[in-house]
Amino acid sequence: MHPEEVIQRRVAIELKPGSLVNLGIGLPTGVSHYVSHADNILFQSENGIVGMGSRPPEGMADEDLTDAGGAFVMAVPGAATVDSGMSFGLIRGGHLDVTVLGGLQVDERGYLANWMIPGRMVPGMGGAMDLVSGARRVIVAMQHTAKGGPKIVPQCTLPITATRRVTLIVTELAVIEPTDEGLVLRERGPGVTIPTILDGTSAHLIIPDVVPEMKLAAVLAAESQVA
Amino acid sequence: MHPEEVIQRRVAIELKPGSLVNLGIGLPTGVSHYVSHADNILFQSENGIVGMGSRPPEGMADEDLTDAGGAFVMAVPGAATVDSGMSFGLIRGGHLDVTVLGGLQVDERGYLANWMIPGRMVPGMGGAMDLVSGARRVIVAMQHTAKGGPKIVPQCTLPITATRRVTLIVTELAVIEPTDEGLVLRERGPGVTIPTILDGTSAHLIIPDVVPEMKLAAVLAAESQVA
Amino acid sequence: MKTAISAAAAADLIPDGAILMIGGFMGAGSPHPLIDALVDAGRKNLTVIANDTARPGFGIGKLVTAGAVTRVITSHIGMNPETQKGMLSGRIEVELVPQGTLAERIRAGGYGLGGVLTKTGLGTLAAEGQRVIEIDGEEWLLAKPLKADFALIHADRADYQGNAAYQLTATNFNPLMATAAPTVLCETREILPVGTIPPDEVGTPGVLVKYLIGRRM
Amino acid sequence: MKTAISAAAAADLIPDGAILMIGGFMGAGSPHPLIDALVDAGRKNLTVIANDTARPGFGIGKLVTAGAVTRVITSHIGMNPETQKGMLSGRIEVELVPQGTLAERIRAGGYGLGGVLTKTGLGTLAAEGQRVIEIDGEEWLLAKPLKADFALIHADRADYQGNAAYQLTATNFNPLMATAAPTVLCETREILPVGTIPPDEVGTPGVLVKYLIGRRM
């Protein structure tokens, strides 16, 4: 299984029926492929829509209906559009249940760095700082390492996105929960051993007696996909 | 002529074509009777409408279309409705050209008191403090005296509405402009002499060499009335 | 999908002593059936955050008349002598807030902002006990965010997802209050099927609304 | 009644060195004909306040490509390598602001508020050089209001009074920006007779708009 699929299917399990969810551009967006329509999960996009749908079929795009990356989307029945003030009111005001974001680094404090690499890549924070500060739950969905180097580190060397501890880190190797005591290893990836996880992690991990293998959301029939 | 009519017709002259105007409940509301429809003046009501019209004919009221006093109104073509946040954004943000309010006292600093009499009448400030702080021009429209006592005083004894100097005071006896130097008598009421004005005023008035009699807006045919 | 309940069932959710935001402006755009149900249920000791207390026997005025209210945060009580009498006798604690500041304080509560910086009220009684912040040599009054236990709002129409649309000057404080309480009860003229309110007509996204109360239930 | 002018005439109103707010989000809801006209007019030294600088050759990206922009206040330049290159070379001064804070700073400018108090950015690079205000033991970042000389917005439709209505996610920053500049230029698909946009559909009251630019002129 491709690492991205593992991550997306594991994150999908975290999304409770009826919740409001913001998925970052890239890997997080793919989580929606594993969410059942029956769960009535609403996707919010910070450019101003609650109830974002999937990509429109060829020829049915509208330039006034896009996602935060500028790509065309559809709206689900019961969607609402809002201006940028209210969009971030929903985010900052604690009305967003979950945000799923990519990460460059996460550290033992549970702090996320995901918006710049000084001198090399300065895209700007966009909505990331508001999302990490304001969402009720922050899930970091990222590959465990980058070019073989650890991304889960003792302390972020890259500029952090917020001084708020994220809720959960999901990689293809592990599910890790930041706590008062530090980073706790909660689950292992499919067929992954604890030494493999430790190998790819420079942060200290607290290892409970039992670390089960992660469950993954089912692969849905194409017609159930919402985005 | 009734004192209220003098005040209303004099204030009407202050309203420039195309401007956005908020009229307080009571005496100020009557100013609209002397405004020509051709001047395209828009009336704003702080409960959330730009383009408020007159009272609806019998049987044509709608409970969702009211003025700030809760009375039924109509909307002019091109009206817009807004929530309370934006309504006061227009007021506080300097987008309102003129507010016309009643007054209990105005003093030599040009400060207005119009929202309470301690221990006797505490209606609350409603929108008055925002209107006096935020409108580009603040016109106080009031009778010159109350029960024979002066209302234009050296310093307000009642709680002030704002520490912002009002633009103009219009009474049935006089038009007075607060300036850096103090209160300047600009105009006399119809047939009113300067001694009569001074008699009803406890504040110091600066009297220029020429103090003309005030001009009044014409009485319009009923069909021209907008409110 | 949101639960559609009767006004009486809605009143049952609200305990004595609760802090309520109630939409409306002199009664226009108030959730009248919810107010009636609270009076019928004999609620006591309520705190009401609202633009005004309407008039005796109308809108929020009914709660004042019934003795259900012991504290109000409001901009105007001038049309309700009963609220004024209650304040002067000490039976009702009244915090008077300039209307525009009240709107922004509610929005700040709902939008996760730390406060409101305004010139309105500077140097007046409304500034008493409040902090003045100097920014680049200018003074601003710091007004704090407001939140409530319940927001009781009125919408013209809503769908079963909770999406609410407002009409004309009945809009007023309703969309702001819908953001500032964990439990939002939306009273509405009609509850429509999901998908029948166009996205641009929605003033309050359904995610903010917990209960719907239709007038024809 | 508002003056309806061509995009070229609109560009003539805007001098080199002006501070502009430009609506849109990755190009969606941007006033594209006005951007084209500014490029055609060869404007220089502009400050642009906008959510992003879109992509090279699209939306605000065209102004960057043309070298018309020397300063941007924005939340995201990640899709436009030219803006990033300009920033790294020092040719374009870039102030990066979290998106929600940018929206509130613009609104504060337009709504007469003294600033924005937010937790977003606290303890990060985005807080550098900014004031932290403690309120009841909690820390908040103070972000200052933004204003511009001109706001260039896009609306779906407008009437000759300047009332503007927005559509779907093309709304974004447009209604906020329409409050924060003394001269608002509203580019729109169609200009309609006064009275044909229902009051509840108006997102920006006409009093805020100075010039209308129709696509079919």
mmCIF file of C-alpha atoms in Angstrom, chain B residues 12-13 20 24 48 52 88 137 140 199 213 216:
data_model
loop_
_atom_site.group_PDB
_atom_site.id
_atom_site.type_symbol
_atom_site.label_atom_id
_atom_site.label_comp_id
_atom_site.label_asym_id
_atom_site.label_seq_id
_atom_site.Cartn_x
_atom_site.Cartn_y
_atom_site.Cartn_z
ATOM 1 C CA ALA B 12 -32.975 69.678 5.722
ATOM 2 C CA ILE B 13 -30.783 72.284 3.994
ATOM 3 C CA LEU B 20 -26.171 58.869 3.582
ATOM 4 C CA GLY B 24 -32.768 59.936 15.266
ATOM 5 C CA GLY B 48 -29.924 47.407 9.615
ATOM 6 C CA MET B 52 -35.261 53.296 4.508
ATOM 7 C CA PHE B 88 -22.321 49.886 12.889
ATOM 8 C CA ARG B 137 -21.033 65.279 10.496
ATOM 9 C CA VAL B 140 -27.910 68.347 16.945
ATOM 10 C CA ASP B 199 -31.454 85.142 26.799
ATOM 11 C CA GLU B 213 -31.642 84.976 9.395
ATOM 12 C CA LEU B 216 -35.491 77.089 5.482
#
